[in-house]
CSV table of C-alpha atoms in Angstrom, one decimal:
chain,number,residue,atom,x,y,z
A,1,MET,CA,76.4,-42.8,-77.6
A,2,THR,CA,75.0,-39.2,-78.8
A,3,GLN,CA,71.5,-38.6,-78.4
A,4,ARG,CA,70.8,-39.7,-82.0
A,5,GLU,CA,72.6,-42.8,-81.5
A,6,ARG,CA,70.9,-43.9,-78.5
A,7,ARG,CA,67.6,-43.0,-80.3
A,8,LYS,CA,68.3,-44.9,-83.2
A,9,TYR,CA,69.5,-48.1,-80.9
A,10,LEU,CA,66.5,-47.8,-79.2
A,11,ILE,CA,64.3,-48.0,-82.1
A,12,VAL,CA,66.2,-50.8,-83.9
A,13,ALA,CA,65.8,-52.6,-80.4
A,14,LEU,CA,62.3,-52.0,-80.5
A,15,LEU,CA,61.3,-53.2,-83.6
A,16,LYS,CA,63.5,-56.1,-83.5
A,17,GLU,CA,60.5,-57.2,-81.0
A,18,ARG,CA,57.9,-57.1,-83.4
A,19,PRO,CA,58.6,-58.9,-86.6
A,20,GLN,CA,55.8,-57.5,-88.3
A,21,TYR,CA,57.4,-54.2,-88.2
A,22,SER,CA,60.7,-55.3,-89.7
A,23,LYS,CA,60.1,-53.5,-93.2
A,24,ILE,CA,59.7,-49.8,-91.1
A,25,GLU,CA,62.4,-47.4,-92.5
A,26,ILE,CA,63.6,-45.2,-89.7
A,27,PRO,CA,63.3,-41.8,-91.0
A,28,SER,CA,66.0,-39.4,-91.1
A,29,ASP,CA,64.1,-36.3,-89.4
A,30,GLU,CA,64.8,-36.0,-85.8
A,31,ARG,CA,61.2,-34.8,-85.0
A,32,GLU,CA,60.0,-38.4,-87.0
A,33,GLN,CA,62.6,-40.3,-85.4
A,34,LYS,CA,61.4,-39.3,-81.9
A,35,THR,CA,57.4,-39.5,-82.8
A,36,LEU,CA,58.3,-43.4,-84.0
A,37,LEU,CA,60.2,-44.4,-80.8
A,38,ARG,CA,57.1,-42.8,-78.7
A,39,SER,CA,55.0,-44.9,-80.4
A,40,LEU,CA,57.2,-47.9,-80.0
A,41,PHE,CA,57.5,-47.4,-76.3
A,42,ASN,CA,53.6,-46.8,-76.3
A,43,ILE,CA,52.7,-50.1,-77.7
A,44,ARG,CA,55.8,-52.1,-76.1
A,45,MET,CA,54.1,-54.8,-73.9
A,46,PRO,CA,55.3,-55.3,-70.5
A,47,LEU,CA,58.1,-57.9,-71.3
A,48,PRO,CA,61.5,-58.6,-70.0
A,49,VAL,CA,64.3,-56.0,-71.3
A,50,THR,CA,68.0,-56.4,-71.5
A,51,GLU,CA,70.2,-54.2,-68.9
A,52,GLU,CA,72.2,-52.9,-72.3
A,53,PHE,CA,68.7,-51.4,-73.5
A,54,LEU,CA,67.8,-49.7,-70.2
A,55,THR,CA,71.1,-48.5,-70.1
A,56,VAL,CA,70.8,-46.6,-73.4
A,57,GLN,CA,67.5,-45.7,-72.6
A,58,ASP,CA,68.1,-44.1,-69.4
A,59,ALA,CA,70.6,-42.3,-70.4
A,60,TYR,CA,68.3,-40.9,-73.5
A,61,LEU,CA,65.3,-40.0,-71.4
A,62,GLN,CA,67.4,-38.4,-68.8
A,63,GLU,CA,68.7,-36.1,-71.4
A,64,GLU,CA,65.7,-35.0,-73.3
A,65,THR,CA,64.4,-34.6,-69.8
A,66,MET,CA,67.6,-31.9,-69.1
A,67,GLN,CA,66.8,-30.4,-72.7
A,68,LYS,CA,63.2,-29.6,-71.6
A,69,GLY,CA,64.0,-28.2,-68.5
A,70,MET,CA,63.3,-29.0,-65.0
A,71,THR,CA,61.3,-27.3,-62.3
A,72,ALA,CA,62.2,-27.9,-58.6
A,73,LEU,CA,59.5,-27.3,-55.8
A,74,SER,CA,61.9,-24.9,-54.1
A,75,ASP,CA,61.5,-22.9,-57.2
A,76,LEU,CA,57.8,-22.4,-56.6
A,77,GLU,CA,56.1,-19.8,-54.4
A,78,PRO,CA,53.1,-21.1,-52.7
A,79,VAL,CA,49.5,-19.7,-53.1
A,80,GLN,CA,48.5,-20.9,-49.6
A,81,LYS,CA,50.7,-22.6,-46.7
A,82,GLY,CA,51.7,-25.6,-48.2
A,83,ILE,CA,49.6,-25.4,-51.2
A,84,TYR,CA,51.4,-24.3,-54.9
A,85,LEU,CA,49.8,-24.1,-58.2
A,86,TRP,CA,52.2,-25.0,-61.4
A,87,ARG,CA,51.3,-24.8,-64.8
A,88,GLY,CA,53.8,-27.0,-67.1
A,89,ASP,CA,55.1,-30.6,-67.8
A,90,ILE,CA,54.8,-32.8,-64.6
A,91,THR,CA,57.4,-35.2,-66.0
A,92,THR,CA,59.9,-32.1,-65.7
A,93,LEU,CA,59.0,-31.5,-61.9
A,94,GLN,CA,61.1,-32.4,-59.2
A,95,CYS,CA,59.2,-33.2,-56.1
A,96,ASP,CA,58.5,-36.3,-54.2
A,97,GLY,CA,55.9,-37.8,-56.0
A,98,ILE,CA,53.7,-37.2,-58.7
A,99,VAL,CA,49.9,-38.3,-59.5
A,100,ASN,CA,48.9,-40.1,-63.1
A,101,ALA,CA,45.6,-40.2,-64.1
A,102,ALA,CA,45.5,-44.1,-65.0
A,103,ASN,CA,42.9,-46.3,-66.3
A,104,SER,CA,41.6,-49.3,-64.5
A,105,GLY,CA,44.3,-51.6,-66.7
A,106,MET,CA,46.8,-49.4,-64.7
A,107,LEU,CA,49.5,-50.4,-67.4
A,108,GLY,CA,49.6,-46.9,-69.1
A,109,CYS,CA,48.4,-45.6,-72.4
A,110,PHE,CA,49.0,-47.9,-75.5
A,111,CYS,CA,47.9,-45.4,-78.0
A,112,PRO,CA,50.8,-44.5,-79.6
A,113,ASN,CA,51.6,-40.7,-79.1
A,114,HIS,CA,48.4,-40.1,-77.4
A,115,GLY,CA,48.3,-36.5,-75.3
A,116,CYS,CA,46.9,-38.1,-71.9
A,117,ILE,CA,49.3,-37.8,-69.1
A,118,ASP,CA,49.3,-41.5,-68.3
A,119,ASN,CA,51.0,-41.5,-72.0
A,120,ALA,CA,53.4,-38.9,-71.3
A,121,ILE,CA,54.6,-40.2,-67.7
A,122,HIS,CA,55.0,-43.9,-69.1
A,123,THR,CA,57.2,-42.7,-72.1
A,124,PHE,CA,59.4,-40.4,-70.0
A,125,ALA,CA,59.6,-42.8,-67.2
A,126,GLY,CA,60.8,-45.6,-69.3
A,127,VAL,CA,59.7,-49.1,-70.1
A,128,GLN,CA,60.4,-50.0,-66.6
A,129,LEU,CA,57.4,-48.0,-65.2
A,130,ARG,CA,55.1,-50.6,-67.6
A,131,LEU,CA,56.6,-53.6,-65.7
A,132,ALA,CA,56.6,-52.3,-62.2
A,133,CYS,CA,52.9,-51.4,-62.9
A,134,ALA,CA,52.0,-55.5,-64.6
A,135,GLU,CA,53.7,-56.7,-61.5
A,136,LEU,CA,51.6,-54.8,-59.2
A,137,MET,CA,48.4,-55.6,-61.2
A,138,LYS,CA,49.5,-59.5,-61.1
A,139,GLN,CA,49.5,-59.3,-57.4
A,140,GLN,CA,46.4,-58.0,-57.1
A,141,GLY,CA,44.6,-60.5,-59.9
A,142,HIS,CA,41.8,-57.7,-61.0
A,143,GLU,CA,41.8,-54.4,-62.4
A,144,GLU,CA,42.1,-51.0,-60.0
A,145,GLU,CA,38.9,-49.9,-58.7
A,146,THR,CA,37.5,-46.2,-59.1
A,147,GLY,CA,39.1,-44.1,-56.3
A,148,LYS,CA,42.0,-46.1,-55.3
A,149,ALA,CA,45.9,-45.5,-55.8
A,150,LYS,CA,49.0,-47.5,-56.4
A,151,ILE,CA,52.6,-46.3,-55.8
A,152,THR,CA,55.9,-47.3,-57.9
A,153,PRO,CA,59.4,-45.7,-58.4
A,154,ALA,CA,59.0,-42.9,-60.9
A,155,TYR,CA,62.1,-44.3,-63.0
A,156,ASN,CA,63.7,-41.8,-65.3
A,157,LEU,CA,61.1,-39.0,-64.3
A,158,GLN,CA,62.2,-35.9,-62.0
A,159,SER,CA,60.2,-37.1,-59.1
A,160,ARG,CA,61.0,-39.7,-56.7
A,161,PHE,CA,57.4,-41.7,-56.9
A,162,VAL,CA,54.8,-41.9,-59.2
A,163,LEU,CA,51.3,-42.2,-57.5
A,164,HIS,CA,48.6,-44.0,-59.9
A,165,THR,CA,44.8,-43.3,-59.5
A,166,VAL,CA,41.7,-44.1,-61.4
A,167,GLY,CA,39.4,-41.2,-61.8
A,168,PRO,CA,35.8,-41.7,-62.3
A,169,ILE,CA,34.4,-41.7,-66.2
A,170,ILE,CA,31.8,-39.2,-66.9
A,171,HIS,CA,28.6,-40.6,-68.9
A,172,GLY,CA,26.3,-38.1,-69.2
A,173,TRP,CA,25.3,-36.0,-66.4
A,174,LEU,CA,27.7,-35.5,-63.1
A,175,THR,CA,26.3,-37.6,-59.9
A,176,LYS,CA,27.2,-37.4,-56.6
A,177,LYS,CA,28.9,-40.8,-57.0
A,178,ASP,CA,31.3,-39.4,-59.5
A,179,GLU,CA,32.3,-36.5,-57.2
A,180,GLU,CA,33.0,-38.9,-54.0
A,181,LEU,CA,35.2,-41.1,-56.2
A,182,LEU,CA,37.1,-38.5,-57.4
A,183,ALA,CA,37.4,-36.9,-54.0
A,184,ALA,CA,38.7,-40.7,-52.9
A,185,CYS,CA,41.3,-40.4,-55.5
A,186,TYR,CA,43.0,-37.2,-53.7
A,187,ARG,CA,42.6,-38.8,-50.3
A,188,SER,CA,43.9,-42.1,-51.4
A,189,CYS,CA,46.9,-40.6,-53.1
A,190,LEU,CA,47.8,-38.6,-49.9
A,191,GLU,CA,47.2,-41.3,-47.6
A,192,LEU,CA,49.8,-43.7,-49.7
A,193,ALA,CA,52.1,-40.6,-50.1
A,194,GLU,CA,52.5,-40.1,-46.4
A,195,GLN,CA,52.6,-44.0,-45.7
A,196,ASN,CA,55.6,-43.9,-47.9
A,197,GLY,CA,57.2,-41.1,-46.6
A,198,LEU,CA,56.7,-38.6,-49.4
A,199,LYS,CA,57.2,-35.1,-48.4
A,200,SER,CA,55.3,-33.4,-51.6
A,201,ILE,CA,53.0,-34.4,-54.1
A,202,ALA,CA,51.9,-33.1,-57.5
A,203,PHE,CA,48.3,-33.6,-58.1
A,204,CYS,CA,47.4,-33.4,-62.3
A,205,CYS,CA,43.8,-32.7,-63.1
A,206,ILE,CA,42.6,-36.1,-62.4
A,207,SER,CA,39.5,-37.3,-64.9
A,208,THR,CA,39.0,-34.1,-66.4
A,209,GLY,CA,40.8,-35.1,-69.9
A,210,GLU,CA,39.8,-38.2,-71.6
A,211,PHE,CA,37.2,-38.9,-68.7
A,212,CYS,CA,35.1,-36.1,-69.2
A,213,PHE,CA,35.0,-34.8,-65.5
A,214,PRO,CA,34.2,-31.0,-65.7
A,215,ASN,CA,36.8,-29.2,-64.8
A,216,ASP,CA,35.7,-26.7,-62.8
A,217,LYS,CA,34.0,-28.8,-60.7
A,218,ALA,CA,36.9,-30.9,-60.4
A,219,ALA,CA,39.2,-28.4,-59.2
A,220,GLN,CA,36.7,-27.5,-56.5
A,221,ILE,CA,36.7,-31.1,-55.1
A,222,ALA,CA,40.6,-31.3,-55.9
A,223,ILE,CA,41.2,-28.3,-53.6
A,224,GLN,CA,38.4,-29.0,-50.8
A,225,THR,CA,39.8,-32.4,-50.3
A,226,VAL,CA,43.4,-31.7,-49.8
A,227,LYS,CA,42.3,-29.0,-47.1
A,228,GLU,CA,40.0,-31.0,-45.5
A,229,TYR,CA,42.6,-33.9,-45.4
A,230,LYS,CA,45.7,-31.4,-44.6
A,231,ARG,CA,43.4,-30.2,-41.7
A,232,GLN,CA,42.0,-33.2,-40.6
A,233,THR,CA,45.3,-35.0,-40.3
A,234,HIS,CA,47.3,-32.2,-39.4
A,235,SER,CA,49.5,-33.2,-42.5
A,236,GLU,CA,52.5,-30.9,-43.4
A,237,ILE,CA,52.5,-32.6,-47.1
A,238,GLU,CA,53.4,-29.9,-49.6
A,239,VAL,CA,50.6,-30.2,-52.4
A,240,ILE,CA,51.5,-29.1,-56.1
A,241,PHE,CA,48.5,-28.6,-58.2
A,242,ASN,CA,49.7,-29.2,-61.7
A,243,VAL,CA,48.0,-27.9,-64.6
A,244,TYR,CA,48.7,-27.7,-68.3
A,245,LYS,CA,45.6,-25.9,-69.7
A,246,GLU,CA,45.4,-22.4,-69.1
A,247,LEU,CA,41.8,-22.9,-68.5
A,248,ASP,CA,42.8,-24.8,-65.8
A,249,TYR,CA,44.9,-22.5,-64.6
A,250,ASN,CA,42.9,-20.0,-64.4
A,251,ILE,CA,39.9,-22.2,-62.7
A,252,TYR,CA,42.6,-23.1,-60.0
A,253,GLN,CA,43.8,-19.8,-59.5
A,254,GLU,CA,40.5,-17.9,-58.8
A,255,LEU,CA,39.5,-20.7,-56.6
A,256,LEU,CA,42.6,-20.8,-54.4
A,257,ARG,CA,43.0,-17.0,-54.3
A,258,ALA,CA,38.9,-16.9,-53.0
A,259,ASP,CA,39.5,-19.3,-50.5
């Protein structure tokens, strides 16, 4: 199948799951098709899926990632021993684990085509990721606590695993408790990564987007927590601070150079 044929197959299959969308016409424009497909991925509940669907989906998503281009950890230069700063799309990063800024439901972002990292990671990992997260939450029996972390396979992403952590949501003034909870996110991910034998981990800017944690303070906490963990545990895990915005890149660059 061509990439266009795969995309149409996936759209048709996902529309069939929702009879209320039976009258939706598949657009002829490639960009509009991609937007529709992502929307359908985003709103899909964690329901069983056929092997044929997964085969087509996996081939489609892997080709999409190839077209975006991949970045390996070995391509990066450390800014400090065992610490890297990289600006780019975390779904294209080849390392052992990437961190997802999740919500307490842990099932990914259900908002069609939303710009959050949770949405991107679940979209390009494939429907298997939401199914895996749903199983973890079923076993747990309650929403994920802020500052904790879970690990799943990464499926169609370039990393091997995804570490999901729920950062603090800021309402009004930043509190000491908020700062402690954010630090706990970083520690939990590092501990979980090492428990599972990961040698490298890429952190996104946890809580700074929709959760409104101030970018500069979040970066200070991230760097301080990672360095303290590595020093206290003598860990050799390689850490990538992944940023998407120029603002965050400049903040991290200044802090890492000054330290």
